[in-house]
mmCIF file of C-alpha atoms in Angstrom:
data_model
loop_
_atom_site.group_PDB
_atom_site.id
_atom_site.type_symbol
_atom_site.label_atom_id
_atom_site.label_comp_id
_atom_site.label_asym_id
_atom_site.label_seq_id
_atom_site.Cartn_x
_atom_site.Cartn_y
_atom_site.Cartn_z
ATOM 1 C CA MET A 1 0.000 0.000 0.000
ATOM 2 C CA LYS A 2 2.883 2.360 0.812
ATOM 3 C CA LYS A 3 4.435 1.752 -2.601
ATOM 4 C CA LEU A 4 1.142 2.549 -4.281
ATOM 5 C CA LYS A 5 0.891 5.833 -2.371
ATOM 6 C CA LEU A 6 4.470 6.706 -3.293
ATOM 7 C CA LEU A 7 3.702 5.963 -6.929
ATOM 8 C CA LEU A 8 0.421 7.905 -6.976
ATOM 9 C CA PHE A 9 1.861 11.069 -5.416
ATOM 10 C CA PRO A 10 4.122 11.971 -8.379
ATOM 11 C CA ILE A 11 1.337 11.091 -10.818
ATOM 12 C CA ILE A 12 -1.057 13.437 -9.023
ATOM 13 C CA ILE A 13 1.579 16.205 -8.943
ATOM 14 C CA LEU A 14 2.336 15.757 -12.649
ATOM 15 C CA GLY A 15 -1.379 15.753 -13.440
ATOM 16 C CA ALA A 16 -1.886 18.974 -11.496
ATOM 17 C CA LEU A 17 1.071 20.614 -13.262
ATOM 18 C CA PHE A 18 -0.290 19.501 -16.628
ATOM 19 C CA ALA A 19 -3.744 20.906 -15.765
ATOM 20 C CA LEU A 20 -2.121 24.181 -14.729
ATOM 21 C CA TYR A 21 -0.217 24.279 -18.023
ATOM 22 C CA LEU A 22 -3.446 23.640 -19.985
ATOM 23 C CA PHE A 23 -5.312 26.387 -18.122
ATOM 24 C CA ASN A 24 -2.497 28.885 -18.596
ATOM 25 C CA THR A 25 -2.143 28.022 -22.280
ATOM 26 C CA ASN A 26 -5.808 27.844 -23.269
ATOM 27 C CA PHE A 27 -7.346 30.222 -20.755
ATOM 28 C CA PRO A 28 -4.781 32.905 -19.953
ATOM 29 C CA LEU A 29 -5.779 35.582 -17.501
ATOM 30 C CA ARG A 30 -4.117 38.946 -17.869
ATOM 31 C CA TYR A 31 -5.273 42.489 -17.094
ATOM 32 C CA LEU A 32 -7.422 41.101 -14.272
ATOM 33 C CA ASN A 33 -7.412 44.359 -12.262
ATOM 34 C CA ILE A 34 -8.521 46.332 -15.330
ATOM 35 C CA ILE A 35 -11.189 43.748 -16.187
ATOM 36 C CA GLU A 36 -12.558 43.750 -12.646
ATOM 37 C CA HIS A 37 -12.536 47.563 -12.494
ATOM 38 C CA TYR A 38 -14.578 48.104 -15.669
ATOM 39 C CA ALA A 39 -16.766 45.055 -15.040
ATOM 40 C CA GLN A 40 -17.802 46.631 -11.754
ATOM 41 C CA ILE A 41 -18.366 50.059 -13.310
ATOM 42 C CA HIS A 42 -20.522 48.632 -16.120
ATOM 43 C CA ASP A 43 -22.155 45.866 -14.051
ATOM 44 C CA VAL A 44 -20.845 42.997 -16.159
ATOM 45 C CA ASP A 45 -19.544 39.656 -14.929
ATOM 46 C CA PRO A 46 -15.719 39.888 -15.086
ATOM 47 C CA VAL A 47 -15.613 36.240 -16.150
ATOM 48 C CA LEU A 48 -17.667 37.189 -19.216
ATOM 49 C CA VAL A 49 -15.243 40.013 -20.044
ATOM 50 C CA ALA A 50 -12.202 37.732 -19.661
ATOM 51 C CA SER A 51 -13.902 35.098 -21.805
ATOM 52 C CA ILE A 52 -14.670 37.580 -24.580
ATOM 53 C CA ILE A 53 -11.064 38.799 -24.515
ATOM 54 C CA ASN A 54 -9.759 35.236 -24.637
ATOM 55 C CA VAL A 55 -11.907 34.291 -27.619
ATOM 56 C CA GLU A 56 -11.472 37.611 -29.425
ATOM 57 C CA SER A 57 -7.735 38.220 -29.047
ATOM 58 C CA ARG A 58 -6.198 35.589 -26.759
ATOM 59 C CA PHE A 59 -5.173 38.572 -24.601
ATOM 60 C CA ASP A 60 -3.052 40.086 -27.376
ATOM 61 C CA ARG A 61 -3.577 43.817 -26.903
ATOM 62 C CA TYR A 62 -2.270 44.518 -30.424
ATOM 63 C CA ALA A 63 -4.504 41.994 -32.214
ATOM 64 C CA VAL A 64 -6.126 43.206 -35.446
ATOM 65 C CA SER A 65 -8.650 41.095 -37.354
ATOM 66 C CA HIS A 66 -9.056 40.850 -41.118
ATOM 67 C CA ALA A 67 -12.288 42.861 -40.681
ATOM 68 C CA GLY A 68 -10.498 45.713 -38.892
ATOM 69 C CA ALA A 69 -11.473 44.952 -35.305
ATOM 70 C CA SER A 70 -8.658 45.852 -32.937
ATOM 71 C CA GLY A 71 -7.304 45.378 -29.454
ATOM 72 C CA LEU A 72 -8.106 43.024 -26.621
ATOM 73 C CA MET A 73 -11.879 43.064 -27.122
ATOM 74 C CA GLN A 74 -11.626 43.394 -30.935
ATOM 75 C CA LEU A 75 -13.526 46.648 -31.314
ATOM 76 C CA MET A 76 -14.654 47.808 -34.739
ATOM 77 C CA PRO A 77 -13.778 51.454 -35.502
ATOM 78 C CA ASN A 78 -17.361 52.749 -35.796
ATOM 79 C CA THR A 79 -18.464 50.954 -32.633
ATOM 80 C CA ALA A 80 -15.441 52.168 -30.687
ATOM 81 C CA VAL A 81 -15.878 55.806 -31.773
ATOM 82 C CA TRP A 82 -19.600 55.736 -30.925
ATOM 83 C CA ALA A 83 -18.971 54.061 -27.555
ATOM 84 C CA ALA A 84 -16.135 56.474 -26.710
ATOM 85 C CA GLU A 85 -18.515 59.374 -27.333
ATOM 86 C CA GLU A 86 -21.183 57.744 -25.159
ATOM 87 C CA LEU A 87 -18.614 57.197 -22.405
ATOM 88 C CA GLY A 88 -17.300 60.752 -22.645
ATOM 89 C CA ILE A 89 -13.785 59.722 -23.668
ATOM 90 C CA GLU A 90 -12.415 62.949 -25.098
ATOM 91 C CA ASP A 91 -10.157 63.108 -28.154
ATOM 92 C CA PHE A 92 -10.592 59.410 -28.859
ATOM 93 C CA TYR A 93 -8.299 58.408 -31.705
ATOM 94 C CA PHE A 94 -9.066 54.831 -32.692
ATOM 95 C CA ASP A 95 -5.782 53.839 -34.352
ATOM 96 C CA GLU A 96 -3.747 54.562 -31.225
ATOM 97 C CA MET A 97 -6.083 54.458 -28.259
ATOM 98 C CA VAL A 98 -7.827 51.185 -29.101
ATOM 99 C CA PHE A 99 -4.669 49.290 -28.088
ATOM 100 C CA ASP A 100 -4.633 50.794 -24.583
ATOM 101 C CA PRO A 101 -5.990 48.011 -22.301
ATOM 102 C CA HIS A 102 -7.849 50.500 -20.076
ATOM 103 C CA ILE A 103 -9.635 52.158 -22.987
ATOM 104 C CA ASN A 104 -10.291 48.941 -24.910
ATOM 105 C CA ILE A 105 -11.679 47.060 -21.914
ATOM 106 C CA ASN A 106 -13.715 50.078 -20.815
ATOM 107 C CA ILE A 107 -15.333 50.426 -24.244
ATOM 108 C CA GLY A 108 -15.772 46.681 -24.806
ATOM 109 C CA THR A 109 -17.290 46.138 -21.375
ATOM 110 C CA TRP A 110 -19.651 49.080 -21.818
ATOM 111 C CA TYR A 111 -20.645 47.721 -25.226
ATOM 112 C CA ILE A 112 -21.378 44.189 -23.997
ATOM 113 C CA ARG A 113 -23.446 45.752 -21.184
ATOM 114 C CA SER A 114 -25.485 47.670 -23.784
ATOM 115 C CA LEU A 115 -26.002 44.445 -25.752
ATOM 116 C CA LEU A 116 -27.069 42.557 -22.630
ATOM 117 C CA ASP A 117 -29.530 45.347 -21.841
ATOM 118 C CA SER A 118 -30.920 45.266 -25.397
ATOM 119 C CA HIS A 119 -31.118 41.520 -25.869
ATOM 120 C CA HIS A 120 -31.643 40.219 -22.312
ATOM 121 C CA THR A 121 -29.932 36.864 -22.928
ATOM 122 C CA MET A 122 -26.224 36.256 -23.009
ATOM 123 C CA PRO A 123 -26.177 34.098 -26.178
ATOM 124 C CA VAL A 124 -28.074 36.735 -28.161
ATOM 125 C CA ALA A 125 -25.886 39.541 -26.789
ATOM 126 C CA LEU A 126 -22.762 37.545 -27.680
ATOM 127 C CA ALA A 127 -24.100 36.896 -31.175
ATOM 128 C CA ALA A 128 -24.630 40.651 -31.567
ATOM 129 C CA TYR A 129 -21.115 41.351 -30.265
ATOM 130 C CA ASN A 130 -19.706 39.068 -32.943
ATOM 131 C CA ALA A 131 -22.036 39.505 -35.923
ATOM 132 C CA GLY A 132 -23.430 42.981 -35.256
ATOM 133 C CA ARG A 133 -26.729 44.301 -33.969
ATOM 134 C CA GLY A 134 -28.242 44.497 -37.447
ATOM 135 C CA ASN A 135 -27.678 40.830 -38.242
ATOM 136 C CA VAL A 136 -29.075 39.753 -34.891
ATOM 137 C CA ALA A 137 -32.124 41.996 -35.304
ATOM 138 C CA SER A 138 -32.886 40.352 -38.653
ATOM 139 C CA TRP A 139 -32.386 36.869 -37.190
ATOM 140 C CA LEU A 140 -34.723 37.631 -34.291
ATOM 141 C CA ALA A 141 -37.370 38.786 -36.780
ATOM 142 C CA ASN A 142 -37.034 35.586 -38.818
ATOM 143 C CA PRO A 143 -39.111 32.597 -37.588
ATOM 144 C CA ASN A 144 -36.457 30.260 -39.027
ATOM 145 C CA TYR A 145 -34.015 31.567 -36.405
ATOM 146 C CA SER A 146 -36.227 32.758 -33.550
ATOM 147 C CA VAL A 147 -39.622 31.497 -32.420
ATOM 148 C CA ASP A 148 -40.295 34.372 -30.023
ATOM 149 C CA GLY A 149 -38.302 37.351 -31.337
ATOM 150 C CA TYR A 150 -36.108 37.377 -28.210
ATOM 151 C CA THR A 151 -34.058 34.195 -28.303
ATOM 152 C CA LEU A 152 -32.196 32.548 -31.138
ATOM 153 C CA THR A 153 -32.998 28.938 -31.915
ATOM 154 C CA TYR A 154 -30.430 28.934 -34.707
ATOM 155 C CA ILE A 155 -27.562 31.261 -35.601
ATOM 156 C CA PRO A 156 -27.089 31.193 -39.386
ATOM 157 C CA PHE A 157 -23.430 32.323 -39.320
ATOM 158 C CA GLY A 158 -21.205 29.364 -38.431
ATOM 159 C CA GLU A 159 -18.495 31.694 -37.146
ATOM 160 C CA THR A 160 -20.967 33.368 -34.791
ATOM 161 C CA ARG A 161 -22.355 30.012 -33.594
ATOM 162 C CA ARG A 162 -18.815 28.880 -32.762
ATOM 163 C CA TYR A 163 -18.029 32.246 -31.165
ATOM 164 C CA VAL A 164 -21.003 32.067 -28.781
ATOM 165 C CA ASP A 165 -20.129 28.468 -27.863
ATOM 166 C CA MET A 166 -16.463 29.351 -27.279
ATOM 167 C CA VAL A 167 -17.250 32.325 -25.030
ATOM 168 C CA LEU A 168 -19.677 30.225 -22.972
ATOM 169 C CA LEU A 169 -17.110 27.395 -22.735
ATOM 170 C CA SER A 170 -14.434 29.909 -21.714
ATOM 171 C CA MET A 171 -16.713 31.202 -18.977
ATOM 172 C CA HIS A 172 -16.967 27.700 -17.496
ATOM 173 C CA ALA A 173 -13.194 27.232 -17.723
ATOM 174 C CA TYR A 174 -12.473 30.599 -16.080
ATOM 175 C CA ARG A 175 -14.944 29.901 -13.297
ATOM 176 C CA LEU A 176 -13.202 26.554 -12.680
ATOM 177 C CA ARG A 177 -9.791 28.223 -12.836
ATOM 178 C CA LEU A 178 -10.837 30.857 -10.295
ATOM 179 C CA TRP A 179 -12.471 28.226 -8.075
ATOM 180 C CA LEU A 180 -9.264 26.167 -8.125
ATOM 181 C CA GLY A 181 -7.215 29.290 -7.468
ATOM 182 C CA ILE A 182 -4.933 28.850 -10.471
#
C-alpha cells in the first residue's frame, strides 16, 4: 500500500502541473485588475469580459482582425468611436487608443453591457457582439431563427455560432480556474 501511495503522489503532482499548463495556455488571464474595475463600473460579470477577450484576441492587446477589429476586445472602428462618445472619452483616436488596455476594456465592457440590456440573454448579446446588432435583429425577426423574437434557436453564421459556444465554454473554464485558485 505504501508503494502505491508513493507511486500515486508523483502522478497526481504531474497531473496537477499539466492541468495548470493547460489552463495557462488555453485560458490565460491577464489584465485582471482592469477587467474587474470596468466590469464593476458597467455591471458585467468579469468572467464574461475575460472570456470575450480570450476568444477575441487571446489577450493580445495589439490583435487586429481581417475585418479591422482591434485590441483586446476586438472593437470595430465605428463601434469604438460611438462608444467612446457615449462614455465621454475625449479626443478618442481609434488607431492609437484602441490598443490601450484601459480604454479597450472600458469600451468593450460598456458595449457588452449595452447588448445585454438590449437583448436580455447572453447568447443573443454575444451573437450581436460578434455579428453585429443588425444581423441579430434580422435573425430575431425571422421565424427560421427565432420562435419568439427574443431568443435565437439557430444562428445562421457558423463563425458566430462557434463564437457564442467558445465564449460560454471559456466562462466555465475561467470559473473553474478561479475556483481552483490557479
